[in-house]
Coordinates of N, CA and C in Angstrom, one line a residue:
R29 N -5.0 -79.1 -152.0 CA -4.9 -78.1 -150.9 C -5.5 -76.8 -151.4
N30 N -6.0 -76.1 -150.5 CA -6.6 -74.7 -150.8 C -6.0 -73.7 -149.9
G31 N -5.8 -72.5 -150.3 CA -5.3 -71.5 -149.5 C -5.6 -70.1 -150.0
V32 N -5.3 -69.1 -149.3 CA -5.5 -67.7 -149.7 C -4.2 -67.0 -149.5
L33 N -3.7 -66.3 -150.5 CA -2.6 -65.4 -150.4 C -3.1 -64.0 -150.3
T34 N -2.7 -63.3 -149.2 CA -3.2 -61.9 -149.0 C -2.0 -61.0 -149.1
I35 N -2.1 -60.0 -149.9 CA -1.1 -59.0 -150.1 C -1.6 -57.7 -149.6
N36 N -1.0 -57.2 -148.4 CA -1.4 -56.0 -147.8 C -0.5 -54.9 -148.4
N37 N -1.1 -53.7 -148.6 CA -0.4 -52.6 -149.2 C -0.9 -51.3 -148.6
N38 N -0.2 -50.2 -148.9 CA -0.6 -48.9 -148.5 C -1.0 -48.0 -149.6
D39 N -1.4 -48.6 -150.7 CA -1.9 -47.9 -151.9 C -3.3 -47.3 -151.5
S40 N -3.4 -46.0 -151.8 CA -4.6 -45.3 -151.3 C -5.9 -45.6 -152.1
N41 N -5.7 -46.0 -153.4 CA -6.9 -46.3 -154.2 C -7.1 -47.8 -154.4
E42 N -6.3 -48.7 -153.9 CA -6.5 -50.1 -153.9 C -6.4 -50.7 -152.5
G43 N -7.2 -51.6 -152.2 CA -7.1 -52.2 -150.9 C -6.3 -53.4 -151.0
T44 N -6.5 -54.2 -150.0 CA -5.7 -55.5 -149.9 C -6.1 -56.4 -151.1
C45 N -5.0 -57.0 -151.6 CA -5.2 -58.0 -152.7 C -5.2 -59.4 -152.2
T46 N -6.2 -60.2 -152.6 CA -6.2 -61.6 -152.2 C -6.2 -62.5 -153.4
V47 N -5.5 -63.6 -153.3 CA -5.4 -64.6 -154.4 C -5.8 -65.9 -153.8
N48 N -6.8 -66.6 -154.4 CA -7.1 -67.9 -154.0 C -6.2 -68.9 -154.6
L49 N -5.6 -69.8 -153.8 CA -4.7 -70.8 -154.3 C -5.3 -72.2 -154.2
T50 N -5.0 -73.0 -155.2 CA -5.4 -74.4 -155.2 C -4.3 -75.3 -155.7
G51 N -4.0 -76.4 -155.1 CA -2.9 -77.2 -155.6 C -3.1 -78.7 -155.2
I52 N -2.5 -79.5 -155.9 CA -2.6 -81.0 -155.6 C -1.2 -81.5 -155.2
G53 N -1.1 -82.1 -154.1 CA 0.2 -82.6 -153.6 C 0.3 -84.0 -154.0
F54 N 1.6 -84.5 -154.0 CA 1.8 -85.9 -154.3 C 3.1 -86.3 -153.5
T55 N 3.1 -87.6 -153.2 CA 4.3 -88.2 -152.6 C 5.2 -88.7 -153.6
P56 N 6.5 -88.2 -153.7 CA 7.4 -88.7 -154.7 C 7.6 -90.2 -154.5
A57 N 7.6 -90.9 -155.7 CA 7.8 -92.3 -155.7 C 8.6 -92.8 -156.9
P58 N 9.4 -93.8 -156.7 CA 10.1 -94.4 -157.9 C 9.1 -95.2 -158.8
E59 N 9.5 -95.3 -160.0 CA 8.6 -96.1 -161.0 C 9.6 -96.8 -161.9
I60 N 9.7 -98.1 -161.8 CA 10.6 -98.9 -162.7 C 10.0 -99.2 -164.0
D61 N 10.8 -99.2 -165.1 CA 10.4 -99.6 -166.4 C 11.6 -100.3 -167.0
L62 N 11.3 -101.5 -167.5 CA 12.3 -102.3 -168.2 C 12.2 -102.2 -169.7
E63 N 13.2 -101.8 -170.4 CA 13.2 -101.6 -171.8 C 14.2 -102.5 -172.5
R64 N 13.8 -103.0 -173.7 CA 14.7 -103.7 -174.5 C 15.6 -102.7 -175.3
N65 N 16.6 -103.2 -175.9 CA 17.6 -102.4 -176.6 C 17.0 -101.5 -177.7
T66 N 15.7 -101.9 -178.2 CA 15.1 -101.1 -179.2 C 14.2 -100.0 -178.6
G67 N 14.1 -99.9 -177.3 CA 13.4 -98.8 -176.6 C 12.0 -99.2 -176.1
G68 N 11.4 -100.2 -176.6 CA 10.1 -100.6 -176.1 C 10.1 -101.3 -174.7
S69 N 9.1 -101.2 -174.0 CA 9.0 -101.8 -172.7 C 8.8 -103.3 -172.7
I70 N 9.3 -104.0 -171.7 CA 9.1 -105.4 -171.5 C 8.2 -105.5 -170.3
P71 N 6.9 -106.0 -170.4 CA 6.0 -106.0 -169.3 C 6.5 -106.9 -168.2
N72 N 6.1 -106.4 -167.0 CA 6.4 -107.2 -165.8 C 5.7 -108.6 -165.9
G73 N 6.5 -109.6 -165.6 CA 5.9 -111.0 -165.6 C 5.8 -111.6 -167.0
S74 N 6.3 -111.0 -168.0 CA 6.1 -111.4 -169.4 C 6.9 -112.7 -169.7
A75 N 6.3 -113.5 -170.6 CA 6.9 -114.7 -171.2 C 8.0 -114.2 -172.2
A76 N 8.9 -115.2 -172.5 CA 9.9 -114.9 -173.5 C 9.2 -114.6 -174.8
N77 N 9.6 -113.6 -175.5 CA 8.9 -113.1 -176.7 C 9.9 -112.4 -177.6
A78 N 9.9 -112.8 -178.9 CA 10.9 -112.2 -179.9 C 10.7 -110.7 -179.9
G79 N 9.5 -110.2 -179.8 CA 9.2 -108.8 -179.9 C 9.8 -108.0 -178.7
Y80 N 10.0 -108.7 -177.6 CA 10.6 -108.1 -176.4 C 12.2 -108.3 -176.4
N81 N 12.7 -109.0 -177.4 CA 14.1 -109.3 -177.5 C 14.6 -110.2 -176.3
T82 N 13.7 -111.1 -175.9 CA 14.1 -112.0 -174.8 C 14.3 -113.5 -175.3
I83 N 14.3 -113.7 -176.6 CA 14.7 -115.0 -177.1 C 16.0 -115.0 -177.7
F84 N 16.9 -115.8 -177.2 CA 18.3 -115.8 -177.7 C 18.5 -116.8 -178.9
A85 N 19.4 -116.5 -179.7 CA 19.7 -117.4 -180.9 C 20.1 -118.8 -180.5
T86 N 19.8 -119.7 -181.3 CA 20.2 -121.1 -181.0 C 21.8 -121.1 -181.0
T87 N 22.3 -121.7 -179.9 CA 23.7 -121.7 -179.7 C 24.2 -123.1 -179.4
T88 N 25.4 -123.4 -179.9 CA 26.0 -124.7 -179.7 C 26.4 -124.8 -178.2
V89 N 26.1 -126.0 -177.6 CA 26.5 -126.3 -176.2 C 28.0 -126.0 -176.1
G90 N 28.3 -125.3 -175.0 CA 29.7 -124.9 -174.8 C 30.1 -123.6 -175.4
N91 N 29.3 -123.0 -176.2 CA 29.6 -121.6 -176.7 C 28.7 -120.6 -176.0
T92 N 29.0 -119.3 -176.3 CA 28.3 -118.2 -175.7 C 27.8 -117.2 -176.7
T93 N 26.6 -116.7 -176.5 CA 26.1 -115.6 -177.4 C 26.8 -114.3 -177.1
A94 N 26.6 -113.3 -178.0 CA 26.9 -112.0 -177.7 C 25.9 -111.5 -176.6
P95 N 26.3 -110.6 -175.7 CA 25.4 -110.1 -174.7 C 24.2 -109.3 -175.3
K96 N 23.1 -109.5 -174.7 CA 21.9 -108.6 -175.0 C 21.8 -107.6 -173.9
T97 N 21.6 -106.3 -174.4 CA 21.5 -105.2 -173.4 C 20.1 -104.8 -173.2
Y98 N 19.8 -104.6 -171.9 CA 18.5 -104.1 -171.4 C 18.7 -102.9 -170.6
H99 N 17.6 -102.0 -170.5 CA 17.7 -100.8 -169.8 C 16.7 -100.8 -168.6
I100 N 17.1 -100.4 -167.5 CA 16.2 -100.2 -166.3 C 16.0 -98.7 -166.2
A101 N 14.8 -98.2 -166.4 CA 14.6 -96.7 -166.3 C 13.8 -96.4 -165.1
N102 N 14.1 -95.3 -164.5 CA 13.3 -94.8 -163.4 C 12.4 -93.7 -163.9
E103 N 11.1 -94.0 -164.1 CA 10.2 -93.0 -164.6 C 9.4 -92.3 -163.5
G104 N 9.8 -92.5 -162.3 CA 9.2 -91.9 -161.2 C 9.7 -90.6 -160.8
T105 N 9.3 -90.1 -159.6 CA 9.7 -88.8 -159.1 C 10.6 -88.9 -157.9
A106 N 11.0 -90.1 -157.5 CA 12.0 -90.3 -156.4 C 13.0 -91.3 -156.8
N107 N 14.1 -91.4 -156.1 CA 15.2 -92.4 -156.5 C 14.7 -93.8 -156.4
L108 N 15.1 -94.6 -157.4 CA 14.8 -96.0 -157.5 C 16.0 -96.8 -156.9
S109 N 15.8 -97.5 -155.9 CA 16.9 -98.3 -155.3 C 16.9 -99.7 -155.9
L110 N 17.8 -100.0 -156.7 CA 17.9 -101.3 -157.4 C 18.8 -102.1 -156.5
T111 N 18.2 -103.2 -155.9 CA 18.8 -104.1 -155.0 C 19.6 -105.2 -155.7
S112 N 18.9 -105.9 -156.7 CA 19.6 -107.0 -157.3 C 19.0 -107.3 -158.7
I113 N 19.8 -107.9 -159.5 CA 19.3 -108.5 -160.8 C 19.8 -109.9 -160.8
T114 N 18.9 -110.9 -160.9 CA 19.4 -112.3 -160.8 C 18.7 -113.1 -161.9
S115 N 19.3 -114.3 -162.2 CA 18.8 -115.2 -163.1 C 18.4 -116.5 -162.4
S116 N 17.3 -117.1 -162.7 CA 16.9 -118.4 -162.1 C 17.8 -119.5 -162.6
N117 N 18.5 -119.3 -163.7 CA 19.4 -120.3 -164.3 C 20.7 -119.6 -164.7
P118 N 21.5 -119.2 -163.7 CA 22.7 -118.4 -164.0 C 23.8 -119.2 -164.8
A119 N 23.8 -120.5 -164.8 CA 24.8 -121.2 -165.5 C 24.5 -121.0 -167.0
E120 N 23.3 -120.8 -167.5 CA 23.0 -120.7 -168.9 C 22.6 -119.3 -169.3
F121 N 22.0 -118.5 -168.4 CA 21.6 -117.1 -168.7 C 22.3 -116.3 -167.6
S122 N 23.5 -115.8 -167.8 CA 24.2 -115.0 -166.8 C 24.0 -113.5 -167.0
I123 N 24.0 -112.8 -165.9 CA 24.0 -111.4 -166.0 C 25.4 -110.9 -166.1
S124 N 25.8 -110.6 -167.3 CA 27.2 -110.3 -167.5 C 27.6 -108.9 -167.2
L125 N 26.7 -107.9 -167.2 CA 26.9 -106.6 -166.8 C 25.8 -106.3 -165.8
N126 N 26.2 -106.3 -164.5 CA 25.2 -106.2 -163.4 C 25.6 -105.0 -162.5
P127 N 24.9 -103.9 -162.6 CA 25.2 -102.7 -161.9 C 24.6 -102.7 -160.4
A128 N 23.8 -103.7 -160.1 CA 23.1 -103.7 -158.8 C 24.1 -104.1 -157.7
P129 N 24.0 -103.5 -156.5 CA 23.0 -102.5 -156.1 C 23.4 -101.1 -156.5
I130 N 22.4 -100.3 -156.9 CA 22.7 -98.9 -157.3 C 21.4 -98.1 -157.1
T131 N 21.6 -96.8 -157.0 CA 20.4 -95.9 -157.0 C 20.3 -95.2 -158.3
I132 N 19.1 -95.2 -158.9 CA 18.8 -94.6 -160.2 C 17.9 -93.4 -159.9
N133 N 18.5 -92.2 -160.3 CA 17.7 -91.0 -160.2 C 16.5 -91.0 -161.1
P134 N 15.5 -90.1 -160.7 CA 14.3 -90.0 -161.6 C 14.8 -89.6 -163.0
N135 N 14.0 -90.1 -164.0 CA 14.2 -89.8 -165.4 C 15.6 -90.2 -165.9
T136 N 16.2 -91.2 -165.4 CA 17.5 -91.7 -165.9 C 17.3 -93.3 -166.0
E137 N 18.3 -93.9 -166.6 CA 18.3 -95.3 -166.8 C 19.7 -95.9 -166.7
I138 N 19.8 -97.2 -166.4 CA 21.1 -97.9 -166.4 C 20.9 -99.1 -167.2
D139 N 22.0 -99.7 -167.7 CA 22.0 -100.9 -168.5 C 22.5 -102.1 -167.8
F140 N 21.9 -103.3 -168.2 CA 22.5 -104.5 -167.8 C 22.5 -105.5 -169.0
E141 N 23.3 -106.5 -168.9 CA 23.4 -107.4 -170.0 C 23.2 -108.9 -169.6
I142 N 22.7 -109.7 -170.6 CA 22.5 -111.1 -170.3 C 23.2 -111.9 -171.4
I143 N 23.9 -112.9 -171.1 CA 24.6 -113.8 -172.0 C 24.0 -115.2 -171.9
F144 N 23.8 -115.8 -173.0 CA 23.3 -117.2 -173.1 C 24.4 -118.2 -173.4
S145 N 24.6 -119.2 -172.5 CA 25.6 -120.2 -172.6 C 25.0 -121.6 -172.3
P146 N 24.4 -122.2 -173.3 CA 23.7 -123.5 -173.0 C 24.6 -124.6 -172.5
T147 N 24.1 -125.3 -171.6 CA 24.9 -126.5 -171.1 C 24.2 -127.8 -171.5
G148 N 23.1 -127.7 -172.2 CA 22.5 -128.9 -172.7 C 21.7 -128.5 -174.0
I149 N 21.2 -129.6 -174.7 CA 20.5 -129.3 -175.9 C 19.0 -129.1 -175.7
G150 N 18.4 -128.5 -176.7 CA 16.9 -128.2 -176.6 C 16.6 -126.9 -175.9
L151 N 15.4 -126.7 -175.6 CA 14.9 -125.4 -175.1 C 15.5 -125.2 -173.7
R152 N 16.0 -124.0 -173.5 CA 16.6 -123.6 -172.2 C 15.9 -122.3 -171.7
T153 N 15.6 -122.2 -170.5 CA 14.8 -121.0 -170.0 C 15.3 -120.5 -168.7
A154 N 14.9 -119.3 -168.4 CA 15.3 -118.7 -167.1 C 14.3 -117.5 -166.8
T155 N 14.1 -117.2 -165.6 CA 13.4 -116.0 -165.2 C 14.4 -115.0 -164.6
I156 N 14.3 -113.8 -165.1 CA 15.2 -112.7 -164.7 C 14.4 -111.9 -163.6
T157 N 15.0 -111.7 -162.5 CA 14.3 -111.0 -161.4 C 15.0 -109.8 -161.0
I158 N 14.3 -108.6 -160.9 CA 14.9 -107.4 -160.6 C 14.2 -106.9 -159.3
V159 N 15.0 -106.7 -158.2 CA 14.4 -106.3 -156.9 C 14.8 -104.8 -156.7
S160 N 13.7 -104.1 -156.4 CA 13.9 -102.6 -156.2 C 12.9 -102.1 -155.1
N161 N 12.8 -100.8 -155.0 CA 11.9 -100.2 -154.0 C 10.6 -99.7 -154.7
D162 N 10.4 -100.2 -156.0 CA 9.1 -99.8 -156.7 C 7.9 -100.4 -155.9
A163 N 7.0 -99.6 -155.6 CA 5.9 -100.0 -154.7 C 5.0 -101.1 -155.3
D164 N 4.7 -101.0 -156.6 CA 3.8 -102.0 -157.2 C 4.4 -103.0 -158.2
E165 N 5.7 -102.9 -158.4 CA 6.4 -103.8 -159.3 C 7.7 -104.3 -158.7
N166 N 7.5 -104.9 -157.6 CA 8.7 -105.5 -156.9 C 8.4 -106.9 -156.4
P167 N 9.0 -107.9 -156.9 CA 10.1 -107.8 -157.9 C 9.5 -107.7 -159.3
Y168 N 10.3 -107.2 -160.2 CA 10.0 -107.1 -161.6 C 10.6 -108.3 -162.3
T169 N 9.8 -109.1 -163.0 CA 10.3 -110.4 -163.6 C 10.0 -110.4 -165.1
F170 N 10.8 -111.1 -165.8 CA 10.5 -111.5 -167.2 C 11.3 -112.8 -167.5
N171 N 10.8 -113.5 -168.5 CA 11.4 -114.7 -168.9 C 12.3 -114.6 -170.2
V172 N 13.3 -115.4 -170.2 CA 14.2 -115.5 -171.4 C 14.3 -116.9 -171.8
Q173 N 14.6 -117.2 -173.1 CA 14.8 -118.5 -173.5 C 15.8 -118.6 -174.7
G174 N 16.3 -119.8 -174.9 CA 17.2 -120.0 -176.1 C 17.3 -121.5 -176.3
N175 N 17.8 -121.9 -177.4 CA 17.9 -123.4 -177.7 C 19.4 -123.7 -177.7
G176 N 19.7 -124.8 -177.0 CA 21.1 -125.4 -177.1 C 21.1 -126.4 -178.2
D177 N 22.2 -126.4 -178.9 CA 22.4 -127.2 -180.1 C 23.6 -128.1 -179.9
C178 N 23.6 -129.3 -180.6 CA 24.8 -130.1 -180.5 C 25.9 -129.6 -181.5
A179 N 27.1 -129.8 -181.0 CA 28.2 -129.4 -181.9 C 28.3 -130.5 -183.0
S180 N 28.7 -130.1 -184.2 CA 28.9 -131.0 -185.2 C 30.2 -131.7 -185.0
G181 N 30.2 -133.0 -185.4 CA 31.5 -133.7 -185.2 C 32.1 -134.1 -186.5
T182 N 33.2 -134.7 -186.4 CA 33.9 -135.2 -187.6 C 34.0 -136.7 -187.5
L183 N 33.5 -137.4 -188.5 CA 33.5 -138.8 -188.5 C 34.8 -139.3 -189.2
T184 N 35.4 -140.4 -188.6 CA 36.6 -141.0 -189.2 C 36.3 -142.4 -189.4
F185 N 36.6 -142.9 -190.6 CA 36.4 -144.3 -191.0 C 37.8 -145.0 -191.2
L186 N 38.1 -146.0 -190.4 CA 39.4 -146.7 -190.5 C 39.1 -148.3 -190.6
P187 N 39.6 -148.9 -191.5 CA 40.3 -148.4 -192.7 C 39.2 -147.7 -193.6
D188 N 39.7 -146.8 -194.5 CA 38.8 -146.1 -195.3 C 38.5 -146.8 -196.7
N189 N 39.1 -147.9 -196.8 CA 38.8 -148.8 -198.0 C 39.2 -150.2 -197.7
G190 N 38.7 -151.1 -198.6 CA 39.1 -152.5 -198.4 C 38.1 -153.4 -199.2
P191 N 38.3 -154.7 -199.2 CA 37.4 -155.6 -199.9 C 36.1 -155.7 -199.2
V192 N 35.2 -156.3 -199.8 CA 33.9 -156.6 -199.2 C 34.1 -157.4 -198.0
G193 N 33.5 -157.0 -196.9 CA 33.6 -157.8 -195.6 C 34.6 -157.2 -194.7
T194 N 35.3 -156.1 -195.1 CA 36.3 -155.5 -194.3 C 35.6 -154.8 -193.1
I195 N 36.1 -155.0 -191.9 CA 35.5 -154.4 -190.7 C 36.0 -152.9 -190.6
V196 N 35.1 -152.0 -190.6 CA 35.4 -150.6 -190.5 C 35.1 -150.0 -189.2
N197 N 36.0 -149.3 -188.5 CA 35.7 -148.6 -187.3 C 35.4 -147.2 -187.6
V198 N 34.2 -146.7 -187.0 CA 33.8 -145.4 -187.2 C 33.9 -144.6 -185.9
T199 N 34.7 -143.5 -185.9 CA 34.8 -142.7 -184.7 C 34.4 -141.3 -185.0
S200 N 34.0 -140.6 -183.9 CA 33.6 -139.2 -184.1 C 34.3 -138.3 -183.1
S201 N 34.6 -137.1 -183.5 CA 35.2 -136.1 -182.6 C 34.4 -134.8 -182.8
T202 N 34.3 -134.1 -181.7 CA 33.6 -132.8 -181.8 C 34.6 -131.6 -181.7

């Protein structure tokens, strides 16, 4: 935008003062950024990656990991309306601290946490989806993964000794 500021005065040796004005306007907008607990960003649509802190430790089926904390930052100039944070596999990757729905002011952030609780063995995965009013990153998604492991068992042999040919029953408990 351009304009002119005119200052009229009654000074006898100086006339009217004019100042040319130039400015650039913008429309305030929210801008989401997802950060891992070490402060670096996790790109929208990213695969699980150790550098993004989105790979969980191998965990025994039936057990639970300590929660991993992530930060949702509003780097924009308008409020970010965070509608929801969901997991495509909530039985194994649950959002344990979920502030949504919430409004995040510009230049502030909120935390959420994910817990891994495998229900089966092997590679387990989920997509985390964050819905907001960000114009170009809605929804914001990233993938997480972890491995489910078998619980070790205790073997019992009965009888635990005998002559050659003794039939031994082997049982296991977890």
